[in-house]
Each structure stands twice: as C-alpha cells, then as structure tokens.
C-alpha cells in the first residue's frame, strides 16, 4: 500500500514539510491549501521539488461549502472551483477534497447536493481532476459518510467519488461496517487519524486533539479492514490536526507518523513485507542508571539490600543485583546527575525485535562489544532512553568481583519502571512502546500534585511482567524524576533492614497516617509501624499495596512495593503525597 500524509500534520514551511516527508519514507503528501498560499515558491516549483524528492502530490484540500446552496451561491462556487482546478493542474494533483457544507448550505435536499456535485464533476473532468466528497462530522446537513455516499450515487458522475475520514466516522460513533457496501473504485481517497476519548464539541476535538494511529482510542485496524474489503487501492493517508505536532521538529514528527502507519497497516494485514513479529517481553532484563558520579545511587542500592554484582571487565559500569532485579550503574565523566538511561527487556527473538524496530524507524544505539561479550541490540525511545532487546542475562558473566545480597526479604524482581515524558513526545512514547514491544495501553489517569496535574498512562504486558507508567508532568515541574520499583514480599521487614543500614526514606507527613486510620480499618499498631518507616498503603477490592520511596538522587529515586492478593495498581491515591514530599 502507498503511504501519504497531509502537510497540516507538520510544522514548518511547505518545502520543509516535503523534505521531512521524503526523509521519513512517505510515498506522497496531501497539500493543505494554507501551506501553499503561504509558500514563496510557485506551484510549478513545488511540483518540481516534490518530484525531485520522489513524492507524489496526492490530494489538494480542502474545498469548502460547495453543495446544498442556492443557484446564485453555486455560481460563486463554480468560480472558486475553476481557479482551484487550474491551480491543481499546475501542481500536477488530480484529486480535490470537497467537504460537506458547514456554512452556506440552505437546502437540505440530496437531489440538489447531487446535482451541484455533478456540475462540479463536469468542471473537474475538464481539468483532469476528480472530486472526493467527504462528510464532515459537523456538516450542516451532511455529517454521515453513508449519506455522502448516497449523494455521490445520485450524482452518478465518473469524476465524483467519496473520501472516507476515520475521525469524522468514528468520532460520531457511526458503524464503519457499511463502508463495505461502497465499491472500492468509488472511494477516491482515505484519511486516517486516531484520537483520545474526550467529551467535547466535535470541531474542537478534531482541530486540536487528533493523534496518529495507535496513540488514541479508535479501532483503526478494524476501520481499515472495512475499507480494504471494498477493494480500495489508493493511498493510506494521515490527516492529523494536533497543536503539539505543529510546534515540534517536522522530521521527527514525520518519522513518528510513518511508524504509526506501518504499525496500523501491519495490524490490518496489508504491510508488505509484514513487520517481523514481536512477542511481548518476558520481563525486565536490567535498568541502567547513568551519572558522572553513581556512588549516591549505589549507596541506596546497598541500603536496600542489593548485592554488588561486580565490575564489567571492559566497560566502566558496575552491577547490583537482588534475585532477578538487576541495576547497572554507569559512571561516565560529564554525564551529569543520575538518570535512568536504559531499560533492558527479555524478548524471545532479539534479531526479530531489532529488525522490527528498524522497520518502525526507531533510531539505533551504538554499543561497543568486544570478543566474548554478549551482543545487546539497542534503540532509542522518544525520550532518549535506550531500549535493549536481549534473550537472557548471559551478559552478567562479564562482571567480576561480585558478592551476594545482604538479606533474603524478597526484593527479587523489577515490578515497574516509571518514565517521565517531555510534553512534546508523550503521544509518540505511547505509540513507540505499543508498536515496538506490543505493550498494551491501560486507562489514563490524572493525579493532582502541588505543581499541577500529572497525567499517567500505563503500558504493560498482558501477564503484568512488564509494567511501565509513562508520566507527563506539568511544564517546569521541579520534581522531575524517574524511578524503578522493586518487588518485595515483606516491605516492612525490608524497610527495617534498610533503615538499619542507614536508609532515610522519603519523609511522609503525619497527617497521611491519620488519614489512613480514617479511611481504612487498619490495626493502629500496623499504621504506627508504617509511620516510623515511611511506608504508604492502598487497598482496593482485589488486594492491598504497601510501598516505600527513597529520596531522589539527581533525577532518580527507587520504590519498593509489596502486592497482596490481586492488587494491580500503583498506589495512585498516594501520588500527591509523594509529589509534595519530593518538592519539600
């Protein structure tokens, strides 16, 4: 299938957008009229530039308020159309998007609309152009793709077909199954966009909050399968109005867009060749903390009972282990404050996972490997975190001089890794982890912190072995930090051992424990133990959750969690307390 994207999806000038689309690997573009109007280049220069870049110009859009009008108004429509059709000839574009009328329509009559589209078709045919008629979700009379198709049928003109837009169909809750009743050769164009589930007026939702496939809540794979069942063979094109994408680097956004389209096409069974399969990760392999000085982090690990796993024989990194939980401390001059630099996943087929990442345009990360060392493939996530794809922990044997953990209280696995996302890459991060690692998107939550709302989107494997909350913090939040949560069978016992080794947990206010006694039927002695150790508590219908936070070192802190029963959350009610304590 051919790929295309509307220039409205990207920031920058029209020529900059064309270069970004070509660099990403798109086959063609839709030209958004305001982009052309603002361009200093002539239509002929734009056409020549696209040809040099190997791009086709697939659609000119939008042509508004064309049908359902009085004859006097339609005369003005034909005048406008004549100028646009002549312009399209200069650009070499053969399809014009005509949106259903939202402003000047005065006649709610399918016969009138069809007659006017037929006359537009006559004019377009003289210029070698086709009319693709689209039902806008907020059209004055025509707001349903099924009615738009009936009008096209009534027009009965070879140059008049329909355009299907996933947003206009799915945002209205219309059943896309009826698309299969439209002959594929009468679908002149297809536009795809995802969107979050929001309760707001359709126009604002569309103009500001569309997303690329895989970043929102629409079933775009099912939608696309209905379209392809008609025999449609035109481009799969993205039309995404989004305030963030209009402010960010167009080359990066174009790569993000093509990644989404390849992932969607693969899910619908039309990506050629298919993407290499990617099973969900079996678990975390390791987490890497990088800093100019990692000693404060290593002190925390030792206080939490981790054993020193040794120094790497060829790299300046040190390993700390506790059961299957492995944290690598990478001390590099000039690296700055401590941060989570890499996350390693255990995957069934690292070669296939790396090949899939390449097809999905994930930037490769270079890693020097010497003879006898395990090759670990890595790519960069949108926030810069390095993602390693390995089969097992065979690399542990490359570390010498280790010693065992200090106790057996059960912090044996990594429970979850919480990554803070820059606002401009948040949606891209969701798509990245869903498409590359096949992680499932859980419901999004918002937590009120002292510096504003914190949005959290959990990505996880179906078995829960990999859990990854992605947090979007308020702009300028001074408590920006990422963290690793470690599983434990006895958080109170571990906390006592850790405090005995010098750990100073994140301080929790006394008011919190008074509130615990009011909210839950807890043993007061237990609450006093938690108060003395800085342990927090949550409970739902499925179980209980006890957890402990360390103080922040640089941009990193650690958490120890104990899940009882089938508790599957992350202690969200306690997040405001934690955020306030980190800001104190």
Coordinates of C-alpha atoms in Angstrom, one line a residue:
X1 CA 0.0 0.0 0.0
X2 CA 1.1 3.5 -0.7
X3 CA 1.6 5.9 2.2
X4 CA 0.7 9.6 2.3
X5 CA 0.4 12.4 4.8
X6 CA -1.3 15.8 4.9
X7 CA 1.1 18.7 5.2
X8 CA -1.1 20.1 8.0
X9 CA 0.3 17.3 10.3
X10 CA 3.7 19.0 10.4
X11 CA 5.3 22.3 11.4
X12 CA 7.4 24.5 9.1
X13 CA 7.2 25.8 5.6
X14 CA 5.7 23.7 2.8
X15 CA 9.2 22.8 1.3
X16 CA 10.5 21.9 4.8
X17 CA 7.5 19.6 5.2
X18 CA 8.1 18.0 1.8
X19 CA 11.7 17.3 2.8
X20 CA 10.6 15.8 6.1
X21 CA 8.1 13.5 4.5
X22 CA 10.6 12.3 1.9
X23 CA 13.3 11.7 4.6
X24 CA 10.9 9.7 6.6
X25 CA 10.0 7.5 3.7
X26 CA 6.5 8.6 2.7
X27 CA 5.3 8.0 -0.9
X28 CA 3.2 11.1 -1.2
X29 CA 1.5 14.1 0.5
X30 CA -1.8 15.9 0.7
X31 CA -1.3 19.6 0.1
X32 CA -3.1 21.6 2.7
X33 CA -4.2 24.9 0.9
X34 CA -3.0 27.3 3.6
X35 CA 0.5 25.8 3.3
X36 CA 0.6 26.5 -0.4
X37 CA -0.9 30.0 0.0
X38 CA 1.9 30.9 2.4
X39 CA 4.7 29.4 0.4
X40 CA 7.1 31.7 -1.6
X41 CA 7.6 29.1 -4.2
X42 CA 5.3 28.9 -7.3
X43 CA 3.0 25.8 -7.8
X44 CA 5.5 24.7 -10.5
X45 CA 8.4 24.9 -8.1
X46 CA 6.5 22.9 -5.5
X47 CA 5.7 20.3 -8.1
X48 CA 9.3 20.1 -9.2
X49 CA 10.6 19.9 -5.6
X50 CA 8.2 17.0 -4.9
X51 CA 9.3 15.2 -8.0
X52 CA 13.0 15.5 -7.1
X53 CA 12.2 14.2 -3.6
X54 CA 10.4 11.2 -5.0
X55 CA 7.0 12.3 -3.6
X56 CA 3.6 12.3 -5.4
X57 CA 1.2 15.1 -4.7
X58 CA -1.9 13.1 -4.0
X59 CA -4.7 15.5 -2.9
X60 CA -5.4 19.2 -2.7
X61 CA -7.6 20.1 0.3
X62 CA -9.9 21.5 1.4
X63 CA -12.6 22.9 -0.9
X64 CA -15.4 24.1 1.4
X65 CA -19.1 24.9 1.3
X66 CA -19.7 23.7 -2.2
X67 CA -23.2 22.0 -2.2
X68 CA -26.7 22.5 -0.8
X69 CA -26.7 26.1 -1.8
X70 CA -28.9 28.4 -3.9
X71 CA -28.1 28.9 -7.6
X72 CA -26.6 32.4 -7.0
X73 CA -24.2 31.0 -4.4
X74 CA -23.4 28.0 -6.6
X75 CA -22.3 30.3 -9.4
X76 CA -19.7 31.7 -6.9
X77 CA -18.8 28.1 -6.0
X78 CA -18.1 27.3 -9.7
X79 CA -15.9 30.4 -9.9
X80 CA -13.8 29.4 -6.9
X81 CA -13.6 25.8 -8.2
X82 CA -12.4 26.9 -11.6
X83 CA -9.5 28.8 -10.1
X84 CA -8.6 25.9 -7.8
X85 CA -8.8 23.3 -10.5
X86 CA -6.4 25.4 -12.7
X87 CA -4.1 25.6 -9.8
X88 CA -4.2 21.9 -9.3
X89 CA -3.2 21.4 -12.9
X90 CA -0.1 23.5 -12.3
X91 CA 0.7 21.4 -9.2
X92 CA 0.0 18.1 -11.0
X93 CA -2.6 17.0 -8.5
X94 CA -5.6 15.0 -9.8
X95 CA -7.9 14.8 -6.7
X96 CA -9.7 17.6 -4.9
X97 CA -11.2 17.1 -1.4
X98 CA -14.7 18.7 -1.2
X99 CA -16.0 18.8 2.4
X100 CA -19.7 18.8 3.2
X101 CA -21.1 22.3 3.6
X102 CA -21.0 23.8 7.2
X103 CA -21.6 27.4 6.4
X104 CA -23.6 28.4 3.3
X105 CA -25.9 25.4 2.9
X106 CA -29.6 26.4 2.8
X107 CA -31.1 23.4 1.1
X108 CA -31.4 20.1 2.9
X109 CA -32.0 18.1 -0.3
X110 CA -29.9 15.2 -1.5
X111 CA -31.0 15.8 -5.1
X112 CA -29.9 19.4 -5.0
X113 CA -26.5 18.4 -3.5
X114 CA -26.0 15.6 -6.0
X115 CA -26.9 17.9 -9.0
X116 CA -24.3 20.5 -7.8
X117 CA -21.6 17.9 -7.3
X118 CA -22.4 16.6 -10.8
X119 CA -21.8 20.0 -12.2
X120 CA -18.6 20.3 -10.2
X121 CA -17.6 16.9 -11.6
X122 CA -18.2 18.2 -15.2
X123 CA -15.9 21.2 -14.5
X124 CA -13.3 19.0 -12.7
X125 CA -13.3 16.5 -15.6
X126 CA -12.3 19.2 -18.0
X127 CA -9.1 19.8 -15.9
X128 CA -8.4 16.1 -15.5
X129 CA -9.3 16.2 -11.8
X130 CA -11.6 14.0 -9.6
X131 CA -13.8 15.2 -6.8
X132 CA -13.6 13.3 -3.4
X133 CA -16.7 14.3 -1.4
X134 CA -16.3 14.0 2.4
X135 CA -19.0 14.2 5.2
X136 CA -17.6 16.4 7.9
X137 CA -18.8 15.3 11.4
X138 CA -20.2 18.8 11.9
X139 CA -21.6 19.3 8.4
X140 CA -24.8 21.4 8.4
X141 CA -26.9 18.8 6.7
X142 CA -24.4 16.0 5.6
X143 CA -22.5 14.7 8.6
X144 CA -22.6 10.9 7.9
X145 CA -20.5 9.1 5.4
X146 CA -23.4 6.9 4.4
X147 CA -25.4 10.0 3.3
X148 CA -22.4 11.4 1.5
X149 CA -22.2 8.1 -0.4
X150 CA -25.9 8.3 -1.3
X151 CA -25.3 11.8 -2.7
X152 CA -22.4 10.5 -4.8
X153 CA -24.5 7.7 -6.1
X154 CA -27.2 10.2 -7.1
X155 CA -24.6 12.5 -8.8
X156 CA -23.7 9.5 -10.9
X157 CA -20.6 11.1 -12.4
X158 CA -17.3 9.3 -13.1
X159 CA -15.3 12.2 -11.7
X160 CA -17.2 12.3 -8.4
X161 CA -16.5 9.8 -5.6
X162 CA -16.2 9.8 -1.9
X163 CA -13.5 10.4 0.7
X164 CA -13.6 8.5 3.9
X165 CA -12.1 10.0 7.1
X166 CA -11.8 7.8 10.2
X167 CA -12.2 10.8 12.6
X168 CA -15.4 12.0 11.0
X169 CA -16.8 8.5 11.1
X170 CA -15.6 7.2 14.4
X171 CA -16.0 10.4 16.4
X172 CA -19.7 10.3 15.6
X173 CA -20.0 6.7 16.7
X174 CA -21.1 5.6 13.2
X175 CA -20.7 2.0 12.4
X176 CA -18.0 1.6 9.8
X177 CA -19.2 -1.8 8.6
X178 CA -21.4 -0.1 5.9
X179 CA -18.2 1.1 4.2
X180 CA -18.0 -2.4 2.7
X181 CA -21.1 -1.6 0.6
X182 CA -19.2 1.1 -1.3
X183 CA -17.3 -0.1 -4.4
X184 CA -13.6 0.4 -3.8
X185 CA -13.1 2.3 -7.1
X186 CA -15.6 4.9 -5.8
X187 CA -13.6 5.6 -2.7
X188 CA -11.3 8.3 -4.2
X189 CA -9.3 8.9 -1.0
X190 CA -8.8 7.6 2.6
X191 CA -7.7 9.8 5.5
X192 CA -6.7 8.2 8.8
X193 CA -6.5 9.8 12.3
X194 CA -6.7 8.5 15.8
X195 CA -8.0 10.5 18.8
X196 CA -8.3 10.2 22.6
X197 CA -11.7 9.6 24.1
X198 CA -12.8 13.1 25.0
X199 CA -16.2 14.7 25.8
X200 CA -16.1 18.0 23.9
X201 CA -17.5 19.5 20.8
X202 CA -16.5 17.7 17.6
X203 CA -14.9 20.7 15.9
X204 CA -12.5 21.4 18.8
X205 CA -11.8 17.7 19.2
X206 CA -10.9 17.5 15.5
X207 CA -8.9 20.7 15.2
X208 CA -6.7 20.2 18.3
X209 CA -6.6 16.7 19.5
X210 CA -6.3 14.2 16.7
X211 CA -3.4 11.7 17.0
X212 CA -1.5 9.3 14.8
X213 CA -2.8 5.7 14.7
X214 CA -2.0 3.8 17.9
X215 CA -1.9 6.9 20.1
X216 CA -5.6 7.2 20.8
X217 CA -8.7 5.1 21.5
X218 CA -10.2 4.4 18.0
X219 CA -10.2 0.9 16.5
X220 CA -8.4 2.0 13.4
X221 CA -7.3 -1.5 12.4
X222 CA -10.9 -2.6 12.3
X223 CA -11.9 0.6 10.4
X224 CA -9.1 0.0 7.8
X225 CA -10.1 -3.6 7.3
X226 CA -13.6 -2.5 6.3
X227 CA -12.1 -0.1 3.8
X228 CA -9.8 -2.6 2.3
X229 CA -12.6 -5.1 2.0
X230 CA -14.1 -2.8 -0.7
X231 CA -11.1 -3.3 -2.9
X232 CA -9.8 0.2 -2.2
X233 CA -6.2 0.5 -3.6
X234 CA -5.4 4.2 -3.1
X235 CA -3.0 5.7 -0.5
X236 CA -3.3 5.2 3.2
X237 CA -3.1 8.9 4.2
X238 CA -2.8 10.6 7.6
X239 CA -4.7 13.8 8.3
X240 CA -3.9 14.8 11.9
X241 CA -4.7 18.2 13.3
X242 CA -2.7 18.5 16.6
X243 CA -1.3 21.5 18.4
X244 CA 1.8 19.7 19.6
X245 CA 2.8 18.4 16.1
X246 CA 2.5 21.9 14.7
X247 CA 5.3 23.0 17.2
X248 CA 7.8 20.2 17.0
X249 CA 10.5 19.2 14.6
X250 CA 8.8 18.1 11.3
X251 CA 11.4 15.4 10.5
X252 CA 10.8 13.7 13.9
X253 CA 7.1 14.0 13.6
X254 CA 7.1 12.6 10.0
X255 CA 9.0 9.5 11.3
X256 CA 6.5 9.2 14.1
X257 CA 3.7 9.4 11.6
X258 CA 5.2 6.7 9.3
X259 CA 5.8 4.4 12.2
X260 CA 2.2 4.7 13.1
X261 CA 1.0 4.0 9.6
X262 CA 3.3 0.9 9.2
X263 CA 2.1 -0.4 12.5
X264 CA -1.5 0.1 11.5
X265 CA -1.1 -1.4 8.1
X266 CA 0.6 -4.4 9.6
X267 CA -2.3 -4.9 12.1
X268 CA -4.7 -4.8 9.2
X269 CA -2.6 -7.3 7.2
X270 CA -1.5 -5.1 4.3
X271 CA 2.1 -4.1 5.3
X272 CA 4.4 -5.5 2.7
X273 CA 6.5 -7.2 3.7
X274 CA 4.9 -7.8 7.1
X275 CA 6.7 -6.5 10.1
X276 CA 8.8 -9.1 11.9
X277 CA 6.8 -10.5 14.8
X278 CA 7.3 -9.1 18.2
X279 CA 6.0 -11.0 21.2
X280 CA 5.6 -9.2 24.4
X281 CA 8.7 -9.0 26.6
X282 CA 9.0 -11.8 29.2
X283 CA 10.3 -9.4 31.8
X284 CA 12.9 -6.8 32.6
X285 CA 16.5 -7.7 32.0
X286 CA 18.1 -4.7 33.7
X287 CA 17.8 -1.0 34.3
X288 CA 20.8 1.3 33.8
X289 CA 21.4 4.5 35.9
X290 CA 24.0 6.8 34.3
X291 CA 25.7 9.7 36.1
X292 CA 29.1 11.5 36.5
X293 CA 29.0 10.1 40.0
X294 CA 26.9 7.0 40.6
X295 CA 28.0 6.5 44.2
X296 CA 24.9 8.0 45.8
X297 CA 22.7 5.6 43.9
X298 CA 24.9 2.7 44.8
X299 CA 24.6 3.6 48.4
X300 CA 20.8 3.5 48.1
X301 CA 21.0 0.1 46.5
X302 CA 23.3 -1.3 49.2
X303 CA 21.0 0.1 51.9
X304 CA 18.0 -1.7 50.1
X305 CA 19.9 -5.0 50.4
X306 CA 21.3 -5.3 46.8
X307 CA 24.5 -7.2 46.4
X308 CA 27.4 -5.9 44.4
X309 CA 27.5 -7.9 41.2
X310 CA 30.9 -6.8 40.1
X311 CA 32.6 -4.5 37.7
X312 CA 32.4 -5.1 33.9
X313 CA 35.6 -6.3 32.5
X314 CA 35.8 -3.8 29.6
X315 CA 33.3 -1.0 30.5
X316 CA 33.1 1.4 33.4
X317 CA 29.9 0.0 34.7
X318 CA 29.0 -1.8 38.0
X319 CA 26.2 -4.3 38.5
X320 CA 23.9 -4.5 41.6
X321 CA 21.6 -7.5 41.9
X322 CA 18.9 -8.9 44.2
X323 CA 17.3 -12.0 42.8
X324 CA 16.2 -11.3 39.3
X325 CA 16.4 -7.5 39.8
X326 CA 19.5 -6.1 38.1
X327 CA 20.5 -2.4 38.1
X328 CA 23.6 -1.3 36.2
X329 CA 25.4 1.9 37.4
X330 CA 27.3 3.5 34.6
X331 CA 29.6 6.2 35.8
X332 CA 30.8 8.5 32.9
X333 CA 32.6 11.8 33.2
X334 CA 30.4 14.6 32.1
X335 CA 27.2 12.6 32.3
X336 CA 25.7 14.9 34.8
X337 CA 23.2 14.0 37.5
X338 CA 21.9 10.4 37.9
X339 CA 19.2 9.5 35.4
X340 CA 17.5 6.3 34.1
X341 CA 19.5 5.9 30.8
X342 CA 18.4 2.5 29.6
X343 CA 15.9 -0.3 30.1
X344 CA 16.7 -3.9 29.0
X345 CA 13.9 -6.3 28.1
X346 CA 13.9 -10.0 27.8
X347 CA 12.5 -10.9 24.3
X348 CA 12.1 -14.3 22.7
X349 CA 13.8 -13.3 19.4
X350 CA 16.2 -10.4 19.7
X351 CA 17.0 -10.5 15.9
X352 CA 13.3 -10.2 15.0
X353 CA 12.8 -7.5 17.6
X354 CA 15.7 -5.5 16.3
X355 CA 14.5 -5.9 12.7
X356 CA 11.0 -4.8 13.7
X357 CA 12.5 -1.7 15.5
X358 CA 14.4 -0.8 12.3
X359 CA 11.2 -1.1 10.1
X360 CA 9.4 1.1 12.7
X361 CA 12.2 3.8 12.3
X362 CA 13.5 3.5 15.9
X363 CA 17.0 5.1 16.0
X364 CA 19.7 2.6 16.6
X365 CA 22.1 3.0 19.6
X366 CA 25.7 2.1 19.1
X367 CA 27.3 -0.1 21.8
X368 CA 30.9 -1.3 21.6
X369 CA 31.1 -5.0 22.0
X370 CA 34.4 -6.9 22.4
X371 CA 35.2 -10.5 21.7
X372 CA 33.5 -12.9 24.1
X373 CA 30.8 -10.3 25.1
X374 CA 27.1 -10.8 24.5
X375 CA 25.8 -8.6 21.7
X376 CA 22.9 -6.5 23.0
X377 CA 20.8 -4.7 20.4
X378 CA 19.5 -1.2 21.4
X379 CA 17.3 1.6 20.0
X380 CA 16.4 5.0 21.4
X381 CA 12.9 5.7 22.8
X382 CA 11.4 9.1 22.1
X383 CA 12.6 10.5 25.4
X384 CA 16.2 9.3 24.7
X385 CA 16.0 6.3 27.0
X386 CA 17.9 3.4 25.4
X387 CA 15.9 0.2 24.9
X388 CA 17.9 -3.0 24.9
X389 CA 16.5 -6.2 23.4
X390 CA 18.1 -9.4 24.7
X391 CA 17.2 -13.0 25.3
X392 CA 18.7 -13.7 28.7
X393 CA 21.0 -12.3 31.3
X394 CA 24.1 -14.1 29.9
X395 CA 25.9 -10.7 30.0
X396 CA 26.0 -11.0 33.8
X397 CA 29.0 -13.3 33.5
X398 CA 31.0 -10.3 32.1
X399 CA 31.1 -8.8 35.6
X400 CA 33.8 -9.8 38.1
X401 CA 34.2 -9.5 41.9
X402 CA 30.6 -9.6 43.0
X403 CA 29.1 -10.6 46.3
X404 CA 25.6 -11.8 47.4
X405 CA 22.7 -9.6 48.6
X406 CA 22.6 -8.8 52.3
X407 CA 19.2 -10.4 53.2
X408 CA 16.5 -12.7 51.8
X409 CA 13.5 -10.4 52.3
X410 CA 12.4 -10.9 48.7
X411 CA 13.0 -7.8 46.5
X412 CA 13.6 -10.2 43.6
X413 CA 12.2 -8.6 40.5
X414 CA 11.6 -5.2 38.9
X415 CA 7.9 -4.5 39.4
X416 CA 7.7 -1.5 37.1
X417 CA 9.7 1.3 35.6
X418 CA 8.2 4.8 35.7
X419 CA 9.4 7.1 32.9
X420 CA 8.7 10.8 32.8
X421 CA 8.0 12.1 29.3
X422 CA 8.6 15.5 27.8
X423 CA 5.2 17.1 26.8
X424 CA 6.1 17.2 23.1
X425 CA 6.9 13.4 22.9
X426 CA 4.3 11.9 25.2
X427 CA 2.0 10.5 22.5
X428 CA 4.9 9.3 20.5
X429 CA 6.2 7.4 23.5
X430 CA 2.8 5.6 23.8
X431 CA 3.0 4.6 20.1
X432 CA 6.7 3.6 20.4
X433 CA 6.1 1.1 23.2
X434 CA 2.9 -0.3 21.8
X435 CA 4.3 -0.8 18.3
X436 CA 7.8 -2.0 19.2
X437 CA 7.2 -4.1 22.3
X438 CA 3.5 -4.9 21.8
X439 CA 2.7 -3.4 25.2
X440 CA -1.0 -2.9 25.9
X441 CA -2.3 0.6 26.8
X442 CA -4.2 0.8 30.0
X443 CA -6.6 3.6 31.0
X444 CA -5.0 7.0 31.6
X445 CA -5.3 8.7 35.0
X446 CA -4.6 12.2 36.3
X447 CA -3.1 13.0 39.7
X448 CA -3.3 16.4 41.3
X449 CA 0.1 17.4 42.6
X450 CA 1.3 20.6 44.2
X451 CA 2.6 21.9 40.9
X452 CA -0.3 20.9 38.7
X453 CA -2.0 17.8 37.2
X454 CA 0.2 14.8 36.4
X455 CA -1.1 12.6 33.6
X456 CA -0.1 8.9 33.8
X457 CA -0.5 6.4 31.0
X458 CA 0.3 2.8 31.9
X459 CA 1.8 0.5 29.3
X460 CA 2.1 -3.2 30.3
X461 CA 2.4 -6.8 29.0
X462 CA -0.7 -8.9 29.3
X463 CA 0.8 -11.0 32.1
X464 CA 2.0 -8.0 34.0
X465 CA 5.7 -8.9 34.0
X466 CA 6.4 -5.6 32.3
X467 CA 4.7 -2.5 33.7
X468 CA 5.6 1.0 32.6
X469 CA 3.7 4.0 33.7
X470 CA 4.5 7.0 31.4
X471 CA 4.1 10.2 33.3
X472 CA 3.5 13.6 31.8
X473 CA 4.4 16.2 34.4
X474 CA 3.4 19.9 34.3
X475 CA 5.8 22.1 32.4
X476 CA 8.6 23.3 34.6
X477 CA 7.8 20.8 37.4
X478 CA 10.9 21.0 39.7
X479 CA 10.4 17.4 40.9
X480 CA 11.1 15.9 37.5
X481 CA 12.3 12.3 38.3
X482 CA 12.0 8.8 37.0
X483 CA 12.1 5.7 39.2
X484 CA 12.4 1.9 39.4
X485 CA 10.0 0.0 41.6
X486 CA 11.3 -3.3 43.1
X487 CA 9.0 -6.2 44.1
X488 CA 9.2 -7.3 47.7
X489 CA 7.4 -10.0 49.8
X490 CA 7.8 -8.0 53.1
X491 CA 8.1 -4.3 52.6
X492 CA 8.0 -3.6 56.4
X493 CA 10.8 -6.1 57.0
X494 CA 12.9 -4.7 54.2
X495 CA 12.3 -1.1 55.4
X496 CA 13.5 -2.0 58.9
X497 CA 16.7 -3.7 57.5
X498 CA 17.3 -0.7 55.1
X499 CA 16.8 1.9 57.9
X500 CA 19.2 -0.1 60.0
X501 CA 21.8 0.2 57.2
X502 CA 21.3 4.0 57.1
X503 CA 18.4 4.5 54.6
X504 CA 16.5 7.7 55.1
X505 CA 13.2 7.1 53.3
X506 CA 11.2 9.9 51.7
X507 CA 9.5 11.6 54.6
X508 CA 5.8 11.1 54.8
X509 CA 3.7 13.6 56.8
X510 CA 1.9 12.5 59.9
X511 CA -1.4 13.7 58.5
X512 CA -1.2 11.0 55.9
X513 CA -1.2 8.2 58.6
X514 CA -4.0 9.9 60.5
X515 CA -6.0 9.8 57.2
X516 CA -5.2 6.2 56.7
X517 CA -6.8 5.3 60.0
X518 CA -9.9 7.3 59.0
X519 CA -10.1 5.7 55.5
X520 CA -9.3 2.1 56.2
X521 CA -10.0 -0.3 59.0
X522 CA -6.3 -0.9 59.8
X523 CA -4.6 -2.1 63.0
X524 CA -3.3 1.1 64.7
X525 CA -0.1 -0.8 65.6
X526 CA 0.5 -1.5 61.9
X527 CA -0.1 2.1 61.0
X528 CA 2.4 3.1 63.6
X529 CA 5.0 0.8 62.1
X530 CA 4.3 2.3 58.7
X531 CA 4.6 5.8 60.1
X532 CA 8.0 5.1 61.6
X533 CA 9.4 3.6 58.4
X534 CA 7.8 5.9 55.8
X535 CA 5.7 3.1 54.3
X536 CA 2.5 4.0 52.4
X537 CA -0.7 1.9 51.9
X538 CA -3.5 1.4 49.4
X539 CA -6.3 -1.1 49.1
X540 CA -9.0 -2.0 46.6
X541 CA -11.4 -4.8 46.1
X542 CA -8.7 -7.1 44.8
X543 CA -6.0 -6.7 47.4
X544 CA -3.5 -4.4 49.2
X545 CA -0.5 -2.4 48.3
X546 CA 2.4 -1.3 50.6
X547 CA 5.2 0.7 49.2
X548 CA 8.2 2.8 50.2
X549 CA 10.0 5.6 48.4
X550 CA 13.7 6.6 48.7
X551 CA 14.8 10.2 48.5
X552 CA 15.6 11.5 45.0
X553 CA 19.2 11.3 43.7
X554 CA 19.6 13.6 40.7
X555 CA 16.7 12.6 38.5
X556 CA 16.2 9.1 40.0
X557 CA 14.5 7.6 43.0
X558 CA 13.7 4.0 44.0
X559 CA 10.5 2.4 45.2
X560 CA 9.9 -0.9 47.0
X561 CA 6.4 -2.4 46.6
X562 CA 4.6 -5.3 48.1
X563 CA 1.4 -6.5 46.3
X564 CA -1.0 -8.6 48.3
X565 CA -3.8 -10.5 46.7
X566 CA -4.5 -9.4 43.2
X567 CA -3.9 -5.7 43.6
X568 CA -2.9 -4.4 40.2
X569 CA -2.5 -0.7 40.6
X570 CA 0.3 1.6 41.6
X571 CA -0.9 3.4 44.8
X572 CA -2.3 6.4 42.8
X573 CA -4.0 7.9 45.8
X574 CA -0.6 8.3 47.4
X575 CA 1.0 10.0 44.5
X576 CA 0.1 13.6 45.6
X577 CA 1.7 12.8 49.0
X578 CA 4.9 11.6 47.2
X579 CA 5.0 14.6 44.9
X580 CA 4.5 17.1 47.7
X581 CA 7.3 15.4 49.8
X582 CA 9.7 15.5 46.8
X583 CA 9.0 19.2 46.4
X584 CA 9.5 20.0 50.1

